[in-house]
Structures are given as structure tokens and as C-alpha cells.
mmCIF file of C-alpha atoms and ligand atoms in Angstrom:
data_model
loop_
_atom_site.group_PDB
_atom_site.id
_atom_site.type_symbol
_atom_site.label_atom_id
_atom_site.label_comp_id
_atom_site.label_asym_id
_atom_site.label_seq_id
_atom_site.Cartn_x
_atom_site.Cartn_y
_atom_site.Cartn_z
ATOM 1 C CA UNK A 1276 97.938 109.100 79.020
ATOM 2 C CA UNK A 1277 97.617 105.339 79.236
ATOM 3 C CA UNK A 1278 94.238 103.667 78.994
ATOM 4 C CA UNK A 1279 93.307 100.418 80.671
ATOM 5 C CA UNK A 1280 92.717 97.268 78.651
ATOM 6 C CA UNK A 1281 88.939 97.432 79.074
ATOM 7 C CA UNK A 1282 88.851 101.104 78.044
ATOM 8 C CA UNK A 1283 91.035 100.491 74.986
ATOM 9 C CA UNK A 1284 89.006 97.496 73.855
ATOM 10 C CA UNK A 1285 85.703 99.370 74.205
ATOM 11 C CA UNK A 1286 87.113 102.135 72.038
ATOM 12 C CA UNK A 1287 88.325 99.601 69.465
ATOM 13 C CA UNK A 1288 84.865 98.005 69.428
ATOM 14 C CA UNK A 1289 83.302 101.322 68.435
ATOM 15 C CA UNK A 1290 85.394 101.144 65.273
ATOM 16 C CA UNK A 1291 84.265 97.642 64.389
ATOM 17 C CA UNK A 1292 86.980 95.602 66.090
ATOM 18 C CA UNK A 1293 85.452 92.435 67.595
ATOM 19 C CA UNK A 1294 86.165 92.027 71.326
ATOM 20 C CA UNK A 1295 85.014 89.380 73.813
ATOM 21 C CA UNK A 1296 81.830 90.047 75.789
ATOM 22 C CA UNK A 1297 82.694 91.104 79.327
ATOM 23 C CA UNK A 1298 82.561 93.682 82.086
ATOM 24 C CA UNK A 1299 84.637 95.064 84.932
ATOM 25 C CA UNK A 1300 84.311 94.171 88.619
ATOM 26 C CA UNK A 1301 85.769 95.608 91.795
ATOM 27 C CA UNK A 1302 84.693 92.814 94.165
ATOM 28 C CA UNK A 1303 84.734 89.000 93.869
ATOM 29 C CA UNK A 1304 80.915 88.944 94.156
ATOM 30 C CA UNK A 1305 80.636 91.334 91.235
ATOM 31 C CA UNK A 1306 83.020 89.157 89.219
ATOM 32 C CA UNK A 1307 80.747 86.197 89.912
ATOM 33 C CA UNK A 1308 77.726 88.155 88.658
ATOM 34 C CA UNK A 1309 79.497 89.082 85.442
ATOM 35 C CA UNK A 1310 80.501 85.440 84.926
ATOM 36 C CA UNK A 1311 76.905 84.342 85.540
ATOM 37 C CA UNK A 1312 75.657 86.803 82.933
ATOM 38 C CA UNK A 1313 78.259 85.641 80.407
ATOM 39 C CA UNK A 1314 77.745 81.921 81.028
ATOM 40 C CA UNK A 1315 80.579 79.513 80.219
ATOM 41 C CA UNK A 1316 84.271 79.851 81.075
ATOM 42 C CA UNK A 1317 85.717 83.319 81.671
ATOM 43 C CA UNK A 1318 89.103 84.956 81.977
ATOM 44 C CA UNK A 1319 89.666 87.299 84.944
ATOM 45 C CA UNK A 1320 92.218 90.013 84.190
ATOM 46 C CA UNK A 1321 93.768 92.630 86.483
ATOM 47 C CA UNK A 1322 93.379 96.167 85.145
ATOM 48 C CA UNK A 1323 96.675 97.876 85.847
ATOM 49 C CA UNK A 1324 98.628 100.150 83.532
ATOM 50 C CA UNK A 1325 101.589 97.833 82.990
ATOM 51 C CA UNK A 1326 102.362 95.124 80.447
ATOM 52 C CA UNK A 1327 103.124 91.463 81.070
ATOM 53 C CA UNK A 1328 100.220 90.986 83.461
ATOM 54 C CA UNK A 1329 99.845 87.363 82.402
ATOM 55 C CA UNK A 1330 103.379 86.451 83.477
ATOM 56 C CA UNK A 1331 102.917 88.389 86.724
ATOM 57 C CA UNK A 1332 99.951 86.177 87.652
ATOM 58 C CA UNK A 1333 97.307 88.843 87.082
ATOM 59 C CA UNK A 1334 95.350 86.856 84.474
ATOM 60 C CA UNK A 1335 93.517 83.639 85.308
ATOM 61 C CA UNK A 1336 90.978 81.400 83.606
ATOM 62 C CA UNK A 1337 87.843 80.294 85.461
ATOM 63 C CA UNK A 1338 85.529 77.492 84.345
ATOM 64 C CA UNK A 1339 82.397 78.757 86.105
ATOM 65 C CA UNK A 1340 81.047 81.658 88.219
ATOM 66 C CA UNK A 1341 82.215 80.091 91.516
ATOM 67 C CA UNK A 1342 85.755 79.814 90.193
ATOM 68 C CA UNK A 1343 85.520 83.349 88.786
ATOM 69 C CA UNK A 1344 84.681 84.628 92.249
ATOM 70 C CA UNK A 1345 87.641 82.705 93.703
ATOM 71 C CA UNK A 1346 90.246 83.910 91.214
ATOM 72 C CA UNK A 1347 88.890 87.479 91.369
ATOM 73 C CA UNK A 1348 89.457 87.238 95.127
ATOM 74 C CA UNK A 1349 93.078 86.264 94.467
ATOM 75 C CA UNK A 1350 93.703 88.965 91.854
ATOM 76 C CA UNK A 1351 91.920 91.911 93.508
ATOM 77 C CA UNK A 1352 94.269 93.487 96.019
ATOM 78 C CA UNK A 1353 97.241 91.700 94.478
ATOM 79 C CA UNK A 1354 100.442 93.613 93.807
ATOM 80 C CA UNK A 1355 101.245 93.557 90.086
ATOM 81 C CA UNK A 1356 104.625 95.176 89.416
ATOM 82 C CA UNK A 1357 104.160 97.547 92.349
ATOM 83 C CA UNK A 1358 100.538 98.461 91.573
ATOM 84 C CA UNK A 1359 97.634 97.320 93.717
ATOM 85 C CA UNK A 1360 94.824 95.757 91.677
ATOM 86 C CA UNK A 1361 91.493 97.487 92.315
ATOM 87 C CA UNK A 1362 89.583 96.423 89.199
ATOM 88 C CA UNK A 1363 89.399 93.236 87.162
ATOM 89 C CA UNK A 1364 87.942 92.645 83.728
ATOM 90 C CA UNK A 1365 85.844 89.491 83.421
ATOM 91 C CA UNK A 1366 85.711 88.440 79.770
ATOM 92 C CA UNK A 1367 84.182 85.409 78.077
ATOM 93 C CA UNK A 1368 87.198 83.129 77.616
ATOM 94 C CA UNK A 1369 88.349 82.597 74.060
ATOM 95 C CA UNK A 1370 89.663 79.261 72.883
ATOM 96 C CA UNK A 1371 92.806 80.440 71.187
ATOM 97 C CA UNK A 1372 94.206 78.769 68.073
ATOM 98 C CA UNK A 1373 96.616 81.493 66.938
ATOM 99 C CA UNK A 1374 97.968 84.723 68.481
ATOM 100 C CA UNK A 1375 98.846 87.660 66.233
ATOM 101 C CA UNK A 1376 100.374 91.036 67.091
ATOM 102 C CA UNK A 1377 98.810 94.173 65.585
ATOM 103 C CA UNK A 1378 99.766 97.689 66.623
ATOM 104 C CA UNK A 1379 100.168 101.287 65.488
ATOM 105 C CA UNK A 1380 102.711 103.828 66.754
ATOM 106 C CA UNK A 1381 103.975 107.148 65.449
ATOM 107 C CA UNK A 1382 107.144 106.786 63.384
ATOM 108 C CA UNK A 1383 108.667 110.197 64.026
ATOM 109 C CA UNK A 1384 111.404 109.789 61.418
ATOM 110 C CA UNK A 1385 108.790 108.973 58.756
ATOM 111 C CA UNK A 1386 106.456 111.664 60.149
ATOM 112 C CA UNK A 1387 103.451 109.344 60.066
ATOM 113 C CA UNK A 1388 101.907 106.438 61.915
ATOM 114 C CA UNK A 1389 103.193 102.965 61.176
ATOM 115 C CA UNK A 1390 101.153 99.787 61.489
ATOM 116 C CA UNK A 1391 103.099 96.742 62.608
ATOM 117 C CA UNK A 1392 101.998 93.130 62.613
ATOM 118 C CA UNK A 1393 103.612 89.845 63.428
ATOM 119 C CA UNK A 1394 102.573 86.210 63.511
ATOM 120 C CA UNK A 1395 104.299 86.018 66.900
ATOM 121 C CA UNK A 1396 101.480 87.460 68.977
ATOM 122 C CA UNK A 1397 101.279 87.393 72.741
ATOM 123 C CA UNK A 1398 105.002 88.144 72.910
ATOM 124 C CA UNK A 1399 106.175 91.721 73.507
ATOM 125 C CA UNK A 1400 106.878 93.376 70.165
ATOM 126 C CA UNK A 1401 110.200 94.739 71.483
ATOM 127 C CA UNK A 1402 111.272 91.138 72.038
ATOM 128 C CA UNK A 1403 110.304 90.159 68.471
ATOM 129 C CA UNK A 1404 112.089 93.249 67.137
ATOM 130 C CA UNK A 1405 115.257 92.141 68.914
ATOM 131 C CA UNK A 1406 115.228 88.431 68.158
ATOM 132 C CA UNK A 1407 113.383 88.153 64.851
ATOM 133 C CA UNK A 1408 112.965 91.591 63.233
ATOM 134 C CA UNK A 1409 112.010 90.228 59.812
ATOM 135 C CA UNK A 1410 108.896 88.711 61.400
ATOM 136 C CA UNK A 1411 107.493 92.235 61.805
ATOM 137 C CA UNK A 1412 105.587 93.492 58.768
ATOM 138 C CA UNK A 1413 105.155 97.266 58.584
ATOM 139 C CA UNK A 1414 102.943 99.683 56.684
ATOM 140 C CA UNK A 1415 103.211 103.452 57.009
ATOM 141 C CA UNK A 1416 99.842 105.168 57.123
ATOM 142 C CA UNK A 1417 99.434 108.229 54.940
ATOM 143 C CA UNK A 1418 97.959 111.004 57.104
ATOM 144 C CA UNK A 1419 95.662 112.140 54.289
ATOM 145 C CA UNK A 1420 94.757 108.866 52.573
ATOM 146 C CA UNK A 1421 94.649 106.710 55.677
ATOM 147 C CA UNK A 1422 95.369 102.991 55.710
ATOM 148 C CA UNK A 1423 94.824 101.539 52.204
ATOM 149 C CA UNK A 1424 93.382 98.143 51.514
ATOM 150 C CA UNK A 1425 96.435 96.966 49.573
ATOM 151 C CA UNK A 1426 98.488 97.662 52.664
ATOM 152 C CA UNK A 1427 96.391 95.421 54.883
ATOM 153 C CA UNK A 1428 96.558 92.728 52.179
ATOM 154 C CA UNK A 1429 100.353 93.047 52.192
ATOM 155 C CA UNK A 1430 100.358 92.632 55.944
ATOM 156 C CA UNK A 1431 98.009 89.618 55.771
ATOM 157 C CA UNK A 1432 100.322 88.012 53.252
ATOM 158 C CA UNK A 1433 103.443 88.957 55.176
ATOM 159 C CA UNK A 1434 102.312 87.373 58.430
ATOM 160 C CA UNK A 1435 101.114 84.262 56.604
ATOM 161 C CA UNK A 1436 97.436 84.748 57.406
ATOM 162 C CA UNK A 1437 95.126 82.240 55.743
ATOM 163 C CA UNK A 1438 93.135 83.902 52.946
ATOM 164 C CA UNK A 1439 89.824 83.105 54.613
ATOM 165 C CA UNK A 1440 90.753 85.595 57.369
ATOM 166 C CA UNK A 1441 91.775 88.470 55.092
ATOM 167 C CA UNK A 1442 88.420 90.316 55.015
ATOM 168 C CA UNK A 1443 88.064 90.150 58.805
ATOM 169 C CA UNK A 1444 91.685 91.213 59.302
ATOM 170 C CA UNK A 1445 91.236 94.110 56.885
ATOM 171 C CA UNK A 1446 88.242 95.355 58.842
ATOM 172 C CA UNK A 1447 90.110 95.121 62.171
ATOM 173 C CA UNK A 1448 93.231 96.843 60.827
ATOM 174 C CA UNK A 1449 91.067 99.599 59.305
ATOM 175 C CA UNK A 1450 89.126 99.993 62.561
ATOM 176 C CA UNK A 1451 92.303 100.193 64.625
ATOM 177 C CA UNK A 1452 93.741 102.828 62.270
ATOM 178 C CA UNK A 1453 90.522 104.881 62.410
ATOM 179 C CA UNK A 1454 90.423 104.631 66.203
ATOM 180 C CA UNK A 1455 94.101 105.632 66.448
ATOM 181 C CA UNK A 1456 93.537 108.739 64.329
ATOM 182 C CA UNK A 1457 90.213 109.767 65.879
ATOM 183 C CA UNK A 1458 91.546 109.535 69.438
ATOM 184 C CA UNK A 1459 94.874 111.309 68.756
ATOM 185 C CA UNK A 1460 96.618 108.210 70.033
ATOM 186 C CA UNK A 1461 100.378 107.743 70.099
ATOM 187 C CA UNK A 1462 99.956 103.977 70.394
ATOM 188 C CA UNK A 1463 97.123 101.522 69.767
ATOM 189 C CA UNK A 1464 97.893 97.857 70.176
ATOM 190 C CA UNK A 1465 96.099 94.522 70.050
ATOM 191 C CA UNK A 1466 98.360 91.856 71.515
ATOM 192 C CA UNK A 1467 97.188 89.243 71.000
ATOM 193 C CA UNK A 1468 94.694 89.483 68.178
ATOM 194 C CA UNK A 1469 93.608 85.862 68.231
ATOM 195 C CA UNK A 1470 92.084 83.426 65.796
ATOM 196 C CA UNK A 1471 89.708 81.338 67.864
ATOM 197 C CA UNK A 1472 89.137 77.612 67.523
ATOM 198 C CA UNK A 1473 85.916 78.593 65.729
ATOM 199 C CA UNK A 1474 87.900 80.623 63.189
ATOM 200 C CA UNK A 1475 86.922 84.100 64.440
ATOM 201 C CA UNK A 1476 89.341 87.011 64.820
ATOM 202 C CA UNK A 1477 89.074 88.589 68.258
ATOM 203 C CA UNK A 1478 90.968 91.339 70.103
ATOM 204 C CA UNK A 1479 91.775 89.640 73.399
ATOM 205 C CA UNK A 1480 94.028 92.404 74.755
ATOM 206 C CA UNK A 1481 94.080 96.141 74.109
ATOM 207 C CA UNK A 1482 96.384 99.020 74.909
ATOM 208 C CA UNK A 1483 96.207 102.698 74.026
ATOM 209 C CA UNK A 1484 98.278 105.773 74.728
ATOM 210 C CA UNK A 1485 96.595 109.104 74.113
ATOM 211 C CA UNK A 1486 98.686 112.176 73.330
ATOM 212 C CA UNK A 1487 98.360 114.376 76.431
ATOM 213 C CA UNK A 1488 98.575 117.506 74.295
ATOM 214 C CA UNK A 1489 95.398 116.462 72.455
ATOM 215 C CA UNK A 1490 93.312 115.672 75.528
ATOM 216 C CA UNK A 1491 91.754 119.122 75.544
ATOM 217 C CA UNK A 1492 89.718 118.126 72.512
ATOM 218 C CA UNK A 1493 88.743 114.722 73.903
ATOM 219 C CA UNK A 1494 86.983 115.443 77.212
ATOM 220 C CA UNK A 1495 85.496 111.958 77.152
ATOM 221 C CA UNK A 1496 88.953 110.374 76.945
ATOM 222 C CA UNK A 1497 90.408 112.776 79.510
ATOM 223 C CA UNK A 1498 87.826 111.524 81.973
ATOM 224 C CA UNK A 1499 89.125 107.985 81.582
ATOM 225 C CA UNK A 1500 92.342 108.849 83.409
ATOM 226 C CA UNK A 1501 92.924 106.528 86.340
ATOM 227 C CA UNK A 1502 94.228 108.975 88.928
ATOM 228 C CA UNK A 1503 94.572 106.068 91.375
ATOM 229 C CA UNK A 1504 97.633 104.893 89.485
ATOM 230 C CA UNK A 1505 99.445 108.231 89.322
ATOM 231 C CA UNK A 1506 102.303 108.749 91.734
ATOM 232 C CA UNK A 1507 101.871 111.803 94.018
ATOM 233 C CA UNK A 1508 104.658 113.521 92.065
ATOM 234 C CA UNK A 1509 102.914 112.920 88.722
ATOM 235 C CA UNK A 1510 99.592 114.162 90.100
ATOM 236 C CA UNK A 1511 101.217 117.325 91.476
ATOM 237 C CA UNK A 1512 103.095 117.941 88.235
ATOM 238 C CA UNK A 1513 99.914 117.647 86.199
ATOM 239 C CA UNK A 1514 98.056 119.959 88.563
ATOM 240 C CA UNK A 1515 100.665 122.682 88.111
ATOM 241 C CA UNK A 1516 101.192 122.112 84.374
ATOM 242 C CA UNK A 1517 104.769 120.869 84.776
ATOM 243 C CA UNK A 1518 106.328 118.315 82.434
ATOM 244 C CA UNK A 1519 107.869 115.826 84.822
ATOM 245 C CA UNK A 1520 109.443 112.422 84.243
ATOM 246 C CA UNK A 1521 110.991 110.499 87.106
ATOM 247 C CA UNK A 1522 114.433 108.988 86.336
ATOM 248 C CA UNK A 1523 117.005 106.878 88.200
ATOM 249 C CA UNK A 1524 119.811 109.359 88.949
ATOM 250 C CA UNK A 1525 120.705 111.599 91.882
ATOM 251 C CA UNK A 1526 120.695 115.126 90.457
ATOM 252 C CA UNK A 1527 117.291 116.798 90.596
ATOM 253 C CA UNK A 1528 116.935 119.189 87.671
ATOM 254 C CA UNK A 1529 114.657 122.201 87.354
ATOM 255 C CA UNK A 1530 114.829 123.787 83.937
ATOM 256 C CA UNK A 1531 112.643 125.983 81.753
ATOM 257 C CA UNK A 1532 112.088 124.632 78.269
ATOM 258 C CA UNK A 1533 112.157 121.026 77.096
ATOM 259 C CA UNK A 1534 115.200 121.536 74.865
ATOM 260 C CA UNK A 1535 117.190 123.158 77.643
ATOM 261 C CA UNK A 1536 116.090 120.383 80.013
ATOM 262 C CA UNK A 1537 117.396 117.732 77.604
ATOM 263 C CA UNK A 1538 120.651 119.648 77.166
ATOM 264 C CA UNK A 1539 121.021 119.950 80.929
ATOM 265 C CA UNK A 1540 120.565 116.207 81.325
ATOM 266 C CA UNK A 1541 123.146 115.567 78.586
ATOM 267 C CA UNK A 1542 125.718 117.883 80.170
ATOM 268 C CA UNK A 1543 125.128 116.434 83.640
ATOM 269 C CA UNK A 1544 125.713 112.974 82.172
ATOM 270 C CA UNK A 1545 128.802 114.207 80.305
ATOM 271 C CA UNK A 1546 130.353 115.295 83.602
ATOM 272 C CA UNK A 1547 129.698 111.923 85.193
ATOM 273 C CA UNK A 1548 126.418 112.609 86.981
ATOM 274 C CA UNK A 1549 122.980 111.226 86.358
ATOM 275 C CA UNK A 1550 119.697 113.138 86.397
ATOM 276 C CA UNK A 1551 116.981 112.167 88.884
ATOM 277 C CA UNK A 1552 114.301 113.596 86.666
ATOM 278 C CA UNK A 1553 113.323 115.563 83.621
ATOM 279 C CA UNK A 1554 111.439 118.655 84.730
ATOM 280 C CA UNK A 1555 110.360 121.481 82.478
ATOM 281 C CA UNK A 1556 108.602 124.318 84.288
ATOM 282 C CA UNK A 1557 107.646 125.798 80.920
ATOM 283 C CA UNK A 1558 107.784 129.373 79.736
ATOM 284 C CA UNK A 1559 106.711 132.251 81.953
ATOM 285 C CA UNK A 1560 106.457 130.163 85.123
ATOM 286 C CA UNK A 1561 105.502 132.164 88.197
ATOM 287 C CA UNK A 1562 106.747 131.543 91.712
ATOM 288 C CA UNK A 1563 103.924 129.148 92.745
ATOM 289 C CA UNK A 1564 104.757 126.844 89.843
ATOM 290 C CA UNK A 1565 108.468 126.977 90.663
ATOM 291 C CA UNK A 1566 107.713 126.205 94.310
ATOM 292 C CA UNK A 1567 105.577 123.197 93.292
ATOM 293 C CA UNK A 1568 108.388 121.944 91.060
ATOM 294 C CA UNK A 1569 110.935 122.208 93.859
ATOM 295 C CA UNK A 1570 108.616 120.428 96.299
ATOM 296 C CA UNK A 1571 108.305 117.548 93.800
ATOM 297 C CA UNK A 1572 112.099 117.337 93.400
ATOM 298 C CA UNK A 1573 112.770 117.488 97.147
ATOM 299 C CA UNK A 1574 110.165 114.805 97.873
ATOM 300 C CA UNK A 1575 112.265 112.363 95.830
ATOM 301 C CA UNK A 1576 114.601 110.475 98.210
ATOM 302 C CA UNK A 1577 117.072 109.765 95.378
ATOM 303 C CA UNK A 1578 117.907 113.445 95.005
ATOM 304 C CA UNK A 1579 121.329 114.331 96.442
ATOM 305 C CA UNK A 1580 121.601 117.762 94.825
ATOM 306 C CA UNK A 1581 119.285 120.137 93.001
ATOM 307 C CA UNK A 1582 120.372 121.905 89.843
ATOM 308 C CA UNK A 1583 118.452 124.973 88.648
ATOM 309 C CA UNK A 1584 119.180 125.913 85.074
ATOM 310 C CA UNK A 1585 117.007 128.848 84.121
ATOM 311 C CA UNK A 1586 117.267 130.868 80.975
ATOM 312 C CA UNK A 1587 115.157 133.954 81.506
ATOM 313 C CA UNK A 1588 113.297 134.911 78.370
ATOM 314 C CA UNK A 1589 109.619 135.249 79.085
ATOM 315 C CA UNK A 1590 110.368 133.545 82.377
ATOM 316 C CA UNK A 1591 111.733 136.090 84.822
ATOM 317 C CA UNK A 1592 114.626 134.983 87.003
ATOM 318 C CA UNK A 1593 113.328 136.992 89.980
ATOM 319 C CA UNK A 1594 110.053 135.008 89.805
ATOM 320 C CA UNK A 1595 112.037 131.787 89.760
ATOM 321 C CA UNK A 1596 114.122 132.920 92.726
ATOM 322 C CA UNK A 1597 110.944 133.864 94.606
ATOM 323 C CA UNK A 1598 109.540 130.391 93.938
ATOM 324 C CA UNK A 1599 112.699 128.706 95.150
ATOM 325 C CA UNK A 1600 112.688 130.746 98.372
ATOM 326 C CA UNK A 1601 108.966 130.058 98.860
ATOM 327 C CA UNK A 1602 109.467 126.310 98.491
ATOM 328 C CA UNK A 1603 112.478 126.303 100.817
ATOM 329 C CA UNK A 1604 110.372 127.991 103.469
ATOM 330 C CA UNK A 1605 107.694 125.307 103.111
ATOM 331 C CA UNK A 1606 110.080 122.363 102.822
ATOM 332 C CA UNK A 1607 113.388 123.246 104.435
ATOM 333 C CA UNK A 1608 116.068 121.055 102.918
ATOM 334 C CA UNK A 1609 119.682 120.219 103.589
ATOM 335 C CA UNK A 1610 120.218 119.117 99.998
ATOM 336 C CA UNK A 1611 122.905 121.220 98.283
ATOM 337 C CA UNK A 1612 121.640 123.387 95.453
ATOM 338 C CA UNK A 1613 123.336 124.773 92.389
ATOM 339 C CA UNK A 1614 121.713 127.692 90.615
ATOM 340 C CA UNK A 1615 122.419 129.077 87.193
ATOM 341 C CA UNK A 1616 120.137 131.952 86.326
ATOM 342 C CA UNK A 1617 120.765 133.942 83.171
ATOM 343 C CA UNK A 1618 118.648 136.302 81.091
ATOM 344 C CA UNK A 1619 115.712 138.453 82.122
ATOM 345 C CA UNK A 1620 116.134 139.838 85.654
ATOM 346 C CA UNK A 1621 119.001 137.434 86.357
ATOM 347 C CA UNK A 1622 120.751 140.011 88.558
ATOM 348 C CA UNK A 1623 117.631 140.480 90.723
ATOM 349 C CA UNK A 1624 117.222 136.728 90.957
ATOM 350 C CA UNK A 1625 120.808 136.177 92.031
ATOM 351 C CA UNK A 1626 120.568 138.927 94.628
ATOM 352 C CA UNK A 1627 117.438 137.315 96.076
ATOM 353 C CA UNK A 1628 119.163 133.949 96.308
ATOM 354 C CA UNK A 1629 122.356 135.386 97.799
ATOM 355 C CA UNK A 1630 120.952 134.946 101.307
ATOM 356 C CA UNK A 1631 120.065 131.297 100.689
ATOM 357 C CA UNK A 1632 122.942 128.885 100.998
ATOM 358 C CA UNK A 1633 123.333 128.137 97.330
ATOM 359 C CA UNK A 1634 126.163 127.309 94.955
ATOM 360 C CA UNK A 1635 125.974 129.581 91.942
ATOM 361 C CA UNK A 1636 127.310 129.259 88.425
ATOM 362 C CA UNK A 1637 127.255 131.364 85.299
ATOM 363 C CA UNK A 1638 127.848 128.734 82.629
ATOM 364 C CA UNK A 1639 125.924 125.535 82.013
ATOM 365 C CA UNK A 1640 129.114 123.462 82.060
ATOM 366 C CA UNK A 1641 130.161 125.079 85.333
ATOM 367 C CA UNK A 1642 126.761 124.442 86.891
ATOM 368 C CA UNK A 1643 126.737 120.796 85.800
ATOM 369 C CA UNK A 1644 130.274 120.225 87.077
ATOM 370 C CA UNK A 1645 129.428 121.731 90.456
ATOM 371 C CA UNK A 1646 126.217 119.728 90.728
ATOM 372 C CA UNK A 1647 128.062 116.485 89.964
ATOM 373 C CA UNK A 1648 130.782 117.366 92.492
ATOM 374 C CA UNK A 1649 128.173 118.114 95.160
ATOM 375 C CA UNK A 1650 126.312 114.881 94.401
ATOM 376 C CA UNK A 1651 129.511 112.901 94.778
ATOM 377 C CA UNK A 1652 130.260 114.615 98.069
ATOM 378 C CA UNK A 1653 132.814 116.990 96.534
ATOM 379 C CA UNK A 1654 133.722 119.741 99.010
ATOM 380 C CA UNK A 1655 135.454 122.322 96.909
ATOM 381 C CA UNK A 1656 132.842 123.285 94.376
ATOM 382 C CA UNK A 1657 134.575 126.633 93.897
ATOM 383 C CA UNK A 1658 131.862 129.230 94.243
ATOM 384 C CA UNK A 1659 131.660 131.286 91.133
ATOM 385 C CA UNK A 1660 129.667 134.484 91.171
HETATM 386 P P1 GDP B 3143 99.286 90.878 79.102
HETATM 387 O O1 GDP B 3143 100.064 89.745 79.713
HETATM 388 O O2 GDP B 3143 99.232 92.051 80.032
HETATM 389 O O3 GDP B 3143 99.781 91.248 77.748
HETATM 390 O O4 GDP B 3143 97.751 90.358 78.955
HETATM 391 P P2 GDP B 3143 96.977 89.617 77.773
HETATM 392 O O5 GDP B 3143 95.576 90.058 77.791
HETATM 393 O O6 GDP B 3143 97.678 89.771 76.484
HETATM 394 O O7 GDP B 3143 97.013 88.106 78.202
HETATM 395 C C1 GDP B 3143 98.206 87.362 78.260
HETATM 396 C C2 GDP B 3143 98.000 85.988 77.679
HETATM 397 O O8 GDP B 3143 96.968 85.317 78.372
HETATM 398 C C3 GDP B 3143 97.555 86.013 76.229
HETATM 399 O O9 GDP B 3143 98.630 86.119 75.332
HETATM 400 C C4 GDP B 3143 96.840 84.683 76.116
HETATM 401 O O10 GDP B 3143 97.784 83.657 75.820
HETATM 402 C C5 GDP B 3143 96.270 84.467 77.502
HETATM 403 N N1 GDP B 3143 94.834 84.793 77.469
HETATM 404 C C6 GDP B 3143 94.247 86.016 77.597
HETATM 405 N N2 GDP B 3143 92.913 85.936 77.437
HETATM 406 C C7 GDP B 3143 92.646 84.625 77.180
HETATM 407 C C8 GDP B 3143 91.437 83.889 76.916
HETATM 408 O O11 GDP B 3143 90.337 84.413 76.844
HETATM 409 N N3 GDP B 3143 91.582 82.533 76.717
HETATM 410 C C9 GDP B 3143 92.783 81.901 76.773
HETATM 411 N N4 GDP B 3143 92.823 80.597 76.568
HETATM 412 N N5 GDP B 3143 93.925 82.553 77.011
HETATM 413 C C10 GDP B 3143 93.857 83.898 77.228
HETATM 414 MN MN1 MN B 3144 98.959 91.395 75.890
#
């Protein structure tokens, strides 16, 4: 789950990271009030869950409350990368001397978090990694010992930070690491961490991703979810406990198990197709869940064919078949469908689907080949029973 900038920064602040004074507003008048309270110049920033808001015109400086009201009027309601702005953050403007990048992600290969810093702040870290990788200084964080002080000193040295800033940087890096761990984050990023003209370190931007699987133990964080920015498909998927990721291709996939779903996508790609989504209905899915999954797939206009790849273990193929039939009754569809059901109650499942106009397959390769052929308008898919 992604958090907004203002949410991330408030969390950082709890762990001792200095952030600018500020507050959110949903109307231009409210933005003016916040600016009046702050006094002095402010920066008005759209709160949408995408990066590069500055370049997209969603961040503007204002010299006084009247200007703050004006620019808030421009930014609120604006379309930033396909998302309508409903909230802005009005922060006391910082006079920026230097921009630094500081972030933490999980390094899966190293099986621990890694802190990354670069003197090239304000720029996307992916861009720095591509053009100037040696500018990124890294420190792996021991899960037991946490971030050590020598590590933050190494980073300070590596990014060429003036010694006068080392204690403040150490405190911020420590705070970010503590916040990352305490919130079960998969990413925590300050970009830019600035040095102001007055020589203060300040987190001007903030971004956090919280591990969805850990949200059950963070009810306070779970409540921060901005449902207004979820697509209808994502909202439905979450409601029914489905793992769903929208992709660019034309073959809608419904699979049980994340590993099998990945394999299915690989095989589809191998045979020249491209998946429209990743969708794992999970183990033991009953018909209502299957029906919800199929409704999500069929609502996607990119989908030219649906591929069911179900391995019945705990999941029963007859339940899956019932779900498919239920969904087809609710949302009749002319999209061709390829079904491969094997395992528990596969025979019952296949019998139930026999009445529905469906291409069947017994092997994964066969199913993928038929799905690709159907997506590319292939007539002879060679029904295999
Ligand atoms: P992003 O574009 O979504 O990453 O949003 P940021 O919050 O990082 O802002 C983008 C850029 O706007 C920063 O890199 C800064 O250069 C600039 N910016 C943001 N806040 C301030 C501020 O308070 N004062 C000044 N002068 N520039 C700011
Ligand atoms: Mn930024």
C-alpha cells in the first residue's frame, strides 16, 4: 500500500526526522488559511500516489496566502498522470541549497533492507542508478542490529556531506530506518532531503510503501489507504482477497497460486502471447471468489481471451467451474475462454463446463497455445478433451 507524501512525512517526523511545518487542504480557501497560519512563502503540492509531480506541474511555490489560494485553485482538480487531485499539502517553503537522496528498500537477494543515498537528490534514483551508479552509496541493515552509526558515517562520507551535517544526517538516517522497520515498510524514501540556506537538514518529500501482508498488525496505517485512488478492479480484488495486478497484454489469466500464475504468464509469453493481468485466486477459493475474479477480468477491455489454469489441491475444480458459470450468468461474454482444470474434482468441473462454450486443454502448454491462438484470431484451436 502506498502512502501519500503528507502521511509518509508525518510518520517520519515521529521518528525524529525534521519536516517542514504544513497541513493539507481540499479547497483553495483552506489552502489560504494554512498559508496564513504558516506565514511566509509556501509550497503547494498535489497529493497523488505517483512520482514526478513537480515535472507534471503539481507543485508550485506561492509567496503569500493570496497566491497560495490561487495556485491551490490551479492544482486542485488538475489531472496529474491520470489522477484527479483532491488534496494538496501546503508546506512552509524551504530555501534549498542542496538536494540529497535517502531511501530504504528490501534487498531480497541480501535478505535485508538496504539504505541508499546519493548527492544527486531530487532526481529519480532509477535514473541515477542507470547513468551514474557509483554515485549511490549503500549500506545493508542488519535485521537484528539495525542501522549502525559507522554505516551512516560511511554514507555521509560517500556522498560528500560536510562534517558539520553528520550528526543531523545520522539522526535522520536512524529515524528513517526505525520508521521503516516499525511500519513493516517495503520502501521509505526522502527525495529530496535538503540542506537549507540556513544549514538545516529537512525532509521536503516523503514516500512510503507498506507491505500489504503486514497491514493486519497496523490498523492505524491500514486506515490511511486512499480508496479514492484505487481502480474499481483493484478495489474489487481487495474486497474478495484476490491478488490482482493489471498488465498490458490481451490474455486474461485466472490461476490459483502465485507460482502457478507466474508460470502461466511465462508460458503464455513463450508462445507469443502477452498476459493482461496477474491474478491469483488463492488456495481453496469458493465460487463467489472465482465469479468476482472473472468479473474483474471481463471488465478489462484489453482482454481478448480468458485463460483458466487451475490446479485443484485444496481448491476444488467443481467450485471453480461453479464460479465461472455464475459469473457468465451475471456478465455474459463473447470472449473466448480456455480452461485447464486438473486435480481435485477436475472431472466434475469439466463436466459442469461442458455445456458452456469453452475451449478445454489438459496440459499447460496446450492451454497457453490455444489461448494465444484464440487471442490472435486463430480459428482452429483443436479442441482437446
Ligand atoms: P516529486 O516531483 O513528486 O518528487 O515532488 P517533490 O516534493 O520531490 O518536489 C519536486 C521538486 O520541487 C523538489 O526536488 C524541489 O526541487 C522542489 N521543491 C519542493 N519543495 C520545495 C520547497 O519547499 N522549496 C523549493 N524552493 N523547492 C521545492
Ligand atoms: Mn520527490
